[in-house]
Each structure stands twice: as structure tokens, then as C-alpha cells.
Amino acid sequence: MTRRLPPRRLAAAAVAVLAAAAVAVATPARAAPAGLGNVSWLAAGDSYSSGEGIAGTGAGTDTCAQSTLAYGPKSAEILRGQRGWTVTPLAFTACTGATLHEFYGGGGGSNNGHGPQWEQALRKQPAGKRFDVVTMSFGGNDIDFASTLQGCLDAPVLADTWTDIVLKEPVGDAPCDVTYDTVRKRIDALLAGDSFTKPGTGFGTAGKLSLAEFYAQVANQTLTKRGTLVVVGYPRLFAPANEWGAWRNGRCNLMQAADTQMLGRAAEYLDNALRQAVEQARGRVTNGTVDYVSRFDLFHQNGESHELCSGRTEYLNGMSVGFRDGSLRVMHAFHPNEIGHQVTAEYVAGRVAYTLDPPPAPSAPASNTAAAAARPSASPIGDGTSHWNVGDAFRSHCVVAWPTAPVRTTQYIQMRMSCQGVPQQFLFVDVVYPDPKLNVTPSTGSMLVEGKIADLTQSEYGFRTVVVQASRIVLP
């Protein structure tokens, strides 16, 4: 049964949302600081940086599954729009399947035939051969996390195509093929400079380097003096099992609760390991700075989970991905979706802006040297893009969903609709509009709907909808 708000209660909730939005003050765009000049940017990494998981990636010749909505290029776009920065050149080399070795090495066959990522970057930035900003996520493929996931599924879902999946037998209730201790040992080896999937390959340009030494080498060899290397980590994929709905019967996206908890522990261990490597790298860096962005923390903020089966807006794709965009690309599963990349990009943009264009220190009494030296902490820089949370603005072209029809009360019209640009995790949009005489029928064509997200609903079968309190509807 789907949880729905009665029209009067829904209207009250929407009014509260609108009132709250009215007092919120958006961060205005500001001119680029004098002297900042061009900012050169390298967006490197693996599938968690390329945009694998965003609809449309991986088709045709896009063998690296790249999207301009991935957090690297997106954070650069945010700083262009909200800070007036000139970001050029932007070298986007992140590639699905990439390992640490493929940043510097691997030859022409690395990165799915595109060659080492640093060599690709130099084609964009030959002058000085350095960048002001380098963003990257690496390590997931080195510990073979994809195969670990596959070994935890109740069905062999990580095959190449959906046809391969449906023709295979389910694997039943067996636990993960790999234990937590095995994953932990792979992560420890990664810290020491050993790749489980590509043993014997070095991370750097010469000899064996630890992960911390690799980060330091990247900073010292690729950054300008003012530059920053931003290492972005990996999220926990599944919300804590105690947050799941009872109707899930202890399963989430073909995974048992005990297995998701093991994977969550492994994700936390990896997050702490990457953070540790960045901290160790800072002591070796003589050029620029090294920073760490934890998506483990970012996707679970203020006690609110945005991982799979959280009941809230999910920042990751589950197993149903690939149907609505027609791609049927199974590799999109268990990757950040467009919202997840947007949230990451806003945070990365804030950290980069804080490093390259730090805010002035607040005034303070001369005796309080600590306060005088303090600066506000870096905060995310939004660009108005919706996170699909309650209170966010809604604007889309919609049609009445077949085979439903508008429902009218004395005060409202309510319509179940299919709308453009709605994330795949939401099946429909329920629109409530305070004009029961609106001339809409099931056969009315595409109409513009504007308003605010008033609620998110979920049925006991797991189908999710967005509830929109519309303030304006433009008929065709």
C-alpha cells in the first residue's frame, strides 16, 4: 500500500515547504578573484569518477563511460557559474575499469585503449605540464570490489547483458564468496602499493610506491605551486539494515542483510585507509596540497542515509537501472547516480575554492591569535540543481501516466504523471494543483509543471513516487 497524504495535509506540508524556502538565502555568484586567472583542471580516476551510473554513459564509442555530469567536470562547471572562474583546459581522463597503475602506465591498451591518463592529460596541458586542480578516485578496481559484489548477489546479476542474467540460475541464499578479512587484506596491500587485480605493477613512474607515496608523487609532479590534489573516496552502498522497510524481508537489491553489513564494514575500512594515505602523503608533498573527500560520510550526513534501501532519495543506482534509458547497461548498477555526482561535485567545488581562493580570516582581538588565524571551513557550493529532496524546486514537462486519470476534489486536482528528467528511482510524480477545474484529461499532451517537492512516497512493493505541490501548470 502506498503512503499518501490527504489533499489538506499535503497542502499544509507544501505551504510549510514554501515558507521555509522563502526565508532561505541562496549563495550569490561572485566575480572571479583578481589574479586567479585560468584554472587548469585534470579529472582523472575510475568508474566512480567517469560517471558510470549516469544514464547514457558507456554507449557506442564511449568506452570509458564518461559524463560531463560526473563530479570532476561538474565541480569545474559549478565554479565557472558560481564563482566566475575560467577553467581551461579541462582534461577529463577518468575511465571505467581503471586501476592505479593506469594513471601513469599500462601502455596504449590501458584505460580501455585510451592510454595512460597522465599522457592523455598532457595532450590538453602541454605548457608547463602541470595542473591547478587534479581530482581522482582509484583503488576500487585494484581490490576487485566488483567481483566481491558479484559474489554476494542472490543471482548472477553482474553479467555483461540482461539476457545473460535471466538465462542463469539463481545462486540461492549462500553468503558472500569473499569474507571481510579477505577484503581487508586486499586494502592493506593497496596501502602498501600492491594491486590484487594487477600484481607486480607499480603505482608511480618508477619503482614500487605505497599509496601515500603515489599521492605525493602526483602532487609533486603534476600540480602547480598553488594547486590541489583532491582524492575522492567510495561510499557505503547499502543503508544500515535496521533502516530498511520490513517488506524487504531482509534483502536489498538481491543482497542479504548480513552481506550488506559486511560490505558496509569493508567500505568503512577502505574509506579510513584512503584517508590515512592522504594524511601520510601530506608530509611528503613539496608542491601544492592534498585533500580527501569522503563519500562514505557525504552519502550519510546528519543521520540521514542516502545509500540503497534507505527510504530517502538514493545517491546510488540499484539493480533496476538501465531500463528507463533503454541502455540495459548492467555496469551502471552500484555506482553513484546523477544526484550522487551532483552532491559530490558541490562538495569538491567548495574544497577547491577554499584552497585556491580562501576566504579572508575573520577580524579578532590581537590577543586572540588563534581566532585571528581561523578561517571558515570549506562548504559545498550549490548551483540550484535539485537533490530531489523535500523542499527542492520542481520544473518538468509531464503527461498523465497511463492508465490513470486525474482525481478532483472541491479544492484540488491530483494527477499521477510521467515527467522528463525524473531520476530512475522514482516511478511516477504525483502532482497536486489547487484548481479542480483545470482542463486536463488522460489524453492531454505534455504540460509544464512547476512547484515544490512536498513529499516522497514508497509502496510496500518498493515503488517510489515524488509528490509535487504545483504552483503553475502550462497546458499544451
PDB file of N, CA and C in Angstrom, residues 257-320:
ATOM      1  N   ALA A 257      20.860  -9.079   4.182  1.00  0.00           N
ATOM      2  CA  ALA A 257      21.237  -8.049   5.140  1.00  0.00           C
ATOM      3  C   ALA A 257      22.637  -8.291   5.702  1.00  0.00           C
ATOM      4  N   ALA A 258      22.949  -9.524   6.052  1.00  0.00           N
ATOM      5  CA  ALA A 258      24.263  -9.819   6.638  1.00  0.00           C
ATOM      6  C   ALA A 258      25.385  -9.495   5.656  1.00  0.00           C
ATOM      7  N   ASP A 259      25.154  -9.744   4.372  1.00  0.00           N
ATOM      8  CA  ASP A 259      26.180  -9.461   3.371  1.00  0.00           C
ATOM      9  C   ASP A 259      26.358  -7.954   3.164  1.00  0.00           C
ATOM     10  N   THR A 260      25.251  -7.210   3.178  1.00  0.00           N
ATOM     11  CA  THR A 260      25.376  -5.756   3.031  1.00  0.00           C
ATOM     12  C   THR A 260      26.108  -5.152   4.225  1.00  0.00           C
ATOM     13  N   GLN A 261      25.909  -5.728   5.399  1.00  0.00           N
ATOM     14  CA  GLN A 261      26.633  -5.234   6.572  1.00  0.00           C
ATOM     15  C   GLN A 261      28.127  -5.505   6.442  1.00  0.00           C
ATOM     16  N   MET A 262      28.482  -6.667   5.909  1.00  0.00           N
ATOM     17  CA  MET A 262      29.893  -6.958   5.683  1.00  0.00           C
ATOM     18  C   MET A 262      30.483  -5.981   4.677  1.00  0.00           C
ATOM     19  N   LEU A 263      29.744  -5.726   3.590  1.00  0.00           N
ATOM     20  CA  LEU A 263      30.220  -4.788   2.577  1.00  0.00           C
ATOM     21  C   LEU A 263      30.333  -3.380   3.152  1.00  0.00           C
ATOM     22  N   GLY A 264      29.421  -3.031   4.060  1.00  0.00           N
ATOM     23  CA  GLY A 264      29.482  -1.727   4.710  1.00  0.00           C
ATOM     24  C   GLY A 264      30.723  -1.585   5.574  1.00  0.00           C
ATOM     25  N   ARG A 265      31.072  -2.636   6.308  1.00  0.00           N
ATOM     26  CA  ARG A 265      32.298  -2.617   7.111  1.00  0.00           C
ATOM     27  C   ARG A 265      33.523  -2.477   6.211  1.00  0.00           C
ATOM     28  N   ALA A 266      33.503  -3.198   5.082  1.00  0.00           N
ATOM     29  CA  ALA A 266      34.620  -3.115   4.147  1.00  0.00           C
ATOM     30  C   ALA A 266      34.736  -1.715   3.551  1.00  0.00           C
ATOM     31  N   ALA A 267      33.593  -1.094   3.231  1.00  0.00           N
ATOM     32  CA  ALA A 267      33.608   0.268   2.682  1.00  0.00           C
ATOM     33  C   ALA A 267      34.154   1.255   3.702  1.00  0.00           C
ATOM     34  N   GLU A 268      33.787   1.073   4.959  1.00  0.00           N
ATOM     35  CA  GLU A 268      34.298   1.964   6.006  1.00  0.00           C
ATOM     36  C   GLU A 268      35.811   1.775   6.180  1.00  0.00           C
ATOM     37  N   TYR A 269      36.266   0.544   6.116  1.00  0.00           N
ATOM     38  CA  TYR A 269      37.706   0.272   6.232  1.00  0.00           C
ATOM     39  C   TYR A 269      38.461   0.903   5.063  1.00  0.00           C
ATOM     40  N   LEU A 270      37.914   0.796   3.851  1.00  0.00           N
ATOM     41  CA  LEU A 270      38.544   1.410   2.683  1.00  0.00           C
ATOM     42  C   LEU A 270      38.562   2.924   2.812  1.00  0.00           C
ATOM     43  N   ASP A 271      37.470   3.497   3.295  1.00  0.00           N
ATOM     44  CA  ASP A 271      37.409   4.946   3.480  1.00  0.00           C
ATOM     45  C   ASP A 271      38.486   5.414   4.458  1.00  0.00           C
ATOM     46  N   ASN A 272      38.632   4.720   5.567  1.00  0.00           N
ATOM     47  CA  ASN A 272      39.651   5.090   6.547  1.00  0.00           C
ATOM     48  C   ASN A 272      41.061   4.893   5.986  1.00  0.00           C
ATOM     49  N   ALA A 273      41.242   3.850   5.168  1.00  0.00           N
ATOM     50  CA  ALA A 273      42.555   3.595   4.579  1.00  0.00           C
ATOM     51  C   ALA A 273      42.950   4.700   3.601  1.00  0.00           C
ATOM     52  N   LEU A 274      42.026   5.120   2.746  1.00  0.00           N
ATOM     53  CA  LEU A 274      42.311   6.190   1.793  1.00  0.00           C
ATOM     54  C   LEU A 274      42.588   7.495   2.525  1.00  0.00           C
ATOM     55  N   ARG A 275      41.803   7.759   3.565  1.00  0.00           N
ATOM     56  CA  ARG A 275      42.011   8.966   4.359  1.00  0.00           C
ATOM     57  C   ARG A 275      43.417   8.948   4.998  1.00  0.00           C
ATOM     58  N   GLN A 276      43.796   7.788   5.509  1.00  0.00           N
ATOM     59  CA  GLN A 276      45.116   7.629   6.125  1.00  0.00           C
ATOM     60  C   GLN A 276      46.224   7.872   5.106  1.00  0.00           C
ATOM     61  N   ALA A 277      46.059   7.327   3.906  1.00  0.00           N
ATOM     62  CA  ALA A 277      47.076   7.516   2.868  1.00  0.00           C
ATOM     63  C   ALA A 277      47.221   8.986   2.501  1.00  0.00           C
ATOM     64  N   VAL A 278      46.114   9.713   2.426  1.00  0.00           N
ATOM     65  CA  VAL A 278      46.171  11.146   2.120  1.00  0.00           C
ATOM     66  C   VAL A 278      46.895  11.895   3.232  1.00  0.00           C
ATOM     67  N   GLU A 279      46.587  11.567   4.481  1.00  0.00           N
ATOM     68  CA  GLU A 279      47.252  12.231   5.602  1.00  0.00           C
ATOM     69  C   GLU A 279      48.758  11.968   5.582  1.00  0.00           C
ATOM     70  N   GLN A 280      49.158  10.733   5.252  1.00  0.00           N
ATOM     71  CA  GLN A 280      50.584  10.416   5.170  1.00  0.00           C
ATOM     72  C   GLN A 280      51.241  11.128   3.994  1.00  0.00           C
ATOM     73  N   ALA A 281      50.484  11.287   2.905  1.00  0.00           N
ATOM     74  CA  ALA A 281      51.039  11.957   1.725  1.00  0.00           C
ATOM     75  C   ALA A 281      51.357  13.415   2.005  1.00  0.00           C
ATOM     76  N   ARG A 282      50.572  14.044   2.853  1.00  0.00           N
ATOM     77  CA  ARG A 282      50.778  15.476   3.119  1.00  0.00           C
ATOM     78  C   ARG A 282      52.180  15.759   3.636  1.00  0.00           C
ATOM     79  N   GLY A 283      52.748  14.825   4.392  1.00  0.00           N
ATOM     80  CA  GLY A 283      54.091  15.022   4.911  1.00  0.00           C
ATOM     81  C   GLY A 283      55.168  14.886   3.859  1.00  0.00           C
ATOM     82  N   ARG A 284      54.799  14.367   2.664  1.00  0.00           N
ATOM     83  CA  ARG A 284      55.773  14.166   1.593  1.00  0.00           C
ATOM     84  C   ARG A 284      55.604  15.176   0.461  1.00  0.00           C
ATOM     85  N   VAL A 285      54.559  15.984   0.537  1.00  0.00           N
ATOM     86  CA  VAL A 285      54.242  16.903  -0.556  1.00  0.00           C
ATOM     87  C   VAL A 285      55.056  18.180  -0.426  1.00  0.00           C
ATOM     88  N   THR A 286      55.756  18.533  -1.481  1.00  0.00           N
ATOM     89  CA  THR A 286      56.524  19.775  -1.530  1.00  0.00           C
ATOM     90  C   THR A 286      55.921  20.768  -2.517  1.00  0.00           C
ATOM     91  N   ASN A 287      54.843  20.352  -3.160  1.00  0.00           N
ATOM     92  CA  ASN A 287      54.237  21.194  -4.193  1.00  0.00           C
ATOM     93  C   ASN A 287      52.720  21.062  -4.100  1.00  0.00           C
ATOM     94  N   GLY A 288      52.009  22.166  -3.862  1.00  0.00           N
ATOM     95  CA  GLY A 288      50.563  22.108  -3.774  1.00  0.00           C
ATOM     96  C   GLY A 288      50.097  21.439  -2.488  1.00  0.00           C
ATOM     97  N   THR A 289      48.830  21.021  -2.485  1.00  0.00           N
ATOM     98  CA  THR A 289      48.222  20.397  -1.307  1.00  0.00           C
ATOM     99  C   THR A 289      47.484  19.127  -1.724  1.00  0.00           C
ATOM    100  N   VAL A 290      47.207  18.273  -0.739  1.00  0.00           N
ATOM    101  CA  VAL A 290      46.426  17.056  -0.965  1.00  0.00           C
ATOM    102  C   VAL A 290      45.239  17.064  -0.015  1.00  0.00           C
ATOM    103  N   ASP A 291      44.053  16.804  -0.539  1.00  0.00           N
ATOM    104  CA  ASP A 291      42.830  16.838   0.257  1.00  0.00           C
ATOM    105  C   ASP A 291      42.060  15.544   0.034  1.00  0.00           C
ATOM    106  N   TYR A 292      41.186  15.210   0.971  1.00  0.00           N
ATOM    107  CA  TYR A 292      40.382  13.992   0.861  1.00  0.00           C
ATOM    108  C   TYR A 292      38.910  14.319   1.046  1.00  0.00           C
ATOM    109  N   VAL A 293      38.084  13.792   0.157  1.00  0.00           N
ATOM    110  CA  VAL A 293      36.637  13.918   0.249  1.00  0.00           C
ATOM    111  C   VAL A 293      36.054  12.526   0.457  1.00  0.00           C
ATOM    112  N   SER A 294      35.399  12.331   1.572  1.00  0.00           N
ATOM    113  CA  SER A 294      34.838  11.030   1.931  1.00  0.00           C
ATOM    114  C   SER A 294      33.399  10.930   1.442  1.00  0.00           C
ATOM    115  N   ARG A 295      33.168  10.093   0.442  1.00  0.00           N
ATOM    116  CA  ARG A 295      31.783   9.860   0.028  1.00  0.00           C
ATOM    117  C   ARG A 295      31.080   8.924   1.006  1.00  0.00           C
ATOM    118  N   PHE A 296      31.837   8.198   1.805  1.00  0.00           N
ATOM    119  CA  PHE A 296      31.227   7.408   2.869  1.00  0.00           C
ATOM    120  C   PHE A 296      30.464   8.341   3.815  1.00  0.00           C
ATOM    121  N   ASP A 297      31.084   9.472   4.175  1.00  0.00           N
ATOM    122  CA  ASP A 297      30.422  10.453   5.036  1.00  0.00           C
ATOM    123  C   ASP A 297      29.398  11.266   4.264  1.00  0.00           C
ATOM    124  N   LEU A 298      29.733  11.611   3.029  1.00  0.00           N
ATOM    125  CA  LEU A 298      28.894  12.519   2.246  1.00  0.00           C
ATOM    126  C   LEU A 298      27.523  11.915   1.946  1.00  0.00           C
ATOM    127  N   PHE A 299      27.474  10.598   1.738  1.00  0.00           N
ATOM    128  CA  PHE A 299      26.208   9.953   1.409  1.00  0.00           C
ATOM    129  C   PHE A 299      25.426   9.551   2.659  1.00  0.00           C
ATOM    130  N   HIS A 300      25.944   9.910   3.829  1.00  0.00           N
ATOM    131  CA  HIS A 300      25.255   9.614   5.085  1.00  0.00           C
ATOM    132  C   HIS A 300      25.519  10.779   6.031  1.00  0.00           C
ATOM    133  N   GLN A 301      24.776  11.865   5.827  1.00  0.00           N
ATOM    134  CA  GLN A 301      25.014  13.082   6.580  1.00  0.00           C
ATOM    135  C   GLN A 301      23.903  13.351   7.575  1.00  0.00           C
ATOM    136  N   ASN A 302      24.286  13.901   8.710  1.00  0.00           N
ATOM    137  CA  ASN A 302      23.320  14.339   9.725  1.00  0.00           C
ATOM    138  C   ASN A 302      22.317  13.245  10.072  1.00  0.00           C
ATOM    139  N   GLY A 303      22.816  12.014  10.112  1.00  0.00           N
ATOM    140  CA  GLY A 303      21.948  10.900  10.465  1.00  0.00           C
ATOM    141  C   GLY A 303      20.998  10.467   9.373  1.00  0.00           C
ATOM    142  N   GLU A 304      21.126  11.010   8.172  1.00  0.00           N
ATOM    143  CA  GLU A 304      20.235  10.664   7.061  1.00  0.00           C
ATOM    144  C   GLU A 304      21.000   9.853   6.012  1.00  0.00           C
ATOM    145  N   SER A 305      20.533   8.642   5.775  1.00  0.00           N
ATOM    146  CA  SER A 305      21.166   7.765   4.790  1.00  0.00           C
ATOM    147  C   SER A 305      20.652   8.082   3.396  1.00  0.00           C
ATOM    148  N   HIS A 306      21.552   8.079   2.449  1.00  0.00           N
ATOM    149  CA  HIS A 306      21.165   8.209   1.042  1.00  0.00           C
ATOM    150  C   HIS A 306      21.733   7.047   0.237  1.00  0.00           C
ATOM    151  N   GLU A 307      22.076   5.966   0.940  1.00  0.00           N
ATOM    152  CA  GLU A 307      22.504   4.752   0.259  1.00  0.00           C
ATOM    153  C   GLU A 307      21.280   3.951  -0.170  1.00  0.00           C
ATOM    154  N   LEU A 308      21.500   2.816  -0.795  1.00  0.00           N
ATOM    155  CA  LEU A 308      20.406   1.989  -1.293  1.00  0.00           C
ATOM    156  C   LEU A 308      19.540   1.486  -0.142  1.00  0.00           C
ATOM    157  N   CYS A 309      18.232   1.462  -0.396  1.00  0.00           N
ATOM    158  CA  CYS A 309      17.221   0.967   0.541  1.00  0.00           C
ATOM    159  C   CYS A 309      17.094   1.820   1.784  1.00  0.00           C
ATOM    160  N   SER A 310      17.509   3.083   1.695  1.00  0.00           N
ATOM    161  CA  SER A 310      17.425   3.979   2.842  1.00  0.00           C
ATOM    162  C   SER A 310      16.011   4.506   3.067  1.00  0.00           C
ATOM    163  N   GLY A 311      15.171   4.463   2.018  1.00  0.00           N
ATOM    164  CA  GLY A 311      13.851   5.071   2.116  1.00  0.00           C
ATOM    165  C   GLY A 311      13.869   6.543   1.778  1.00  0.00           C
ATOM    166  N   ARG A 312      15.057   7.121   1.604  1.00  0.00           N
ATOM    167  CA  ARG A 312      15.193   8.513   1.187  1.00  0.00           C
ATOM    168  C   ARG A 312      15.696   8.547  -0.261  1.00  0.00           C
ATOM    169  N   THR A 313      15.913   9.751  -0.761  1.00  0.00           N
ATOM    170  CA  THR A 313      16.475   9.869  -2.103  1.00  0.00           C
ATOM    171  C   THR A 313      17.833   9.182  -2.124  1.00  0.00           C
ATOM    172  N   GLU A 314      18.002   8.256  -3.046  1.00  0.00           N
ATOM    173  CA  GLU A 314      19.214   7.446  -3.098  1.00  0.00           C
ATOM    174  C   GLU A 314      20.234   8.086  -4.034  1.00  0.00           C
ATOM    175  N   TYR A 315      21.480   8.134  -3.588  1.00  0.00           N
ATOM    176  CA  TYR A 315      22.554   8.714  -4.375  1.00  0.00           C
ATOM    177  C   TYR A 315      23.261   7.661  -5.223  1.00  0.00           C
ATOM    178  N   LEU A 316      22.762   6.437  -5.212  1.00  0.00           N
ATOM    179  CA  LEU A 316      23.378   5.331  -5.944  1.00  0.00           C
ATOM    180  C   LEU A 316      22.332   4.580  -6.747  1.00  0.00           C
ATOM    181  N   ASN A 317      22.782   3.912  -7.784  1.00  0.00           N
ATOM    182  CA  ASN A 317      21.904   3.055  -8.571  1.00  0.00           C
ATOM    183  C   ASN A 317      21.780   1.677  -7.932  1.00  0.00           C
ATOM    184  N   GLY A 318      20.561   1.152  -7.943  1.00  0.00           N
ATOM    185  CA  GLY A 318      20.360  -0.239  -7.591  1.00  0.00           C
ATOM    186  C   GLY A 318      20.350  -1.088  -8.850  1.00  0.00           C
ATOM    187  N   MET A 319      19.705  -2.256  -8.756  1.00  0.00           N
ATOM    188  CA  MET A 319      19.728  -3.189  -9.885  1.00  0.00           C
ATOM    189  C   MET A 319      18.711  -2.877 -10.969  1.00  0.00           C
ATOM    190  N   SER A 320      17.771  -1.977 -10.729  1.00  0.00           N
ATOM    191  CA  SER A 320      16.755  -1.683 -11.744  1.00  0.00           C
ATOM    192  C   SER A 320      17.241  -0.687 -12.783  1.00  0.00           C
TER     193      SER A 320
END
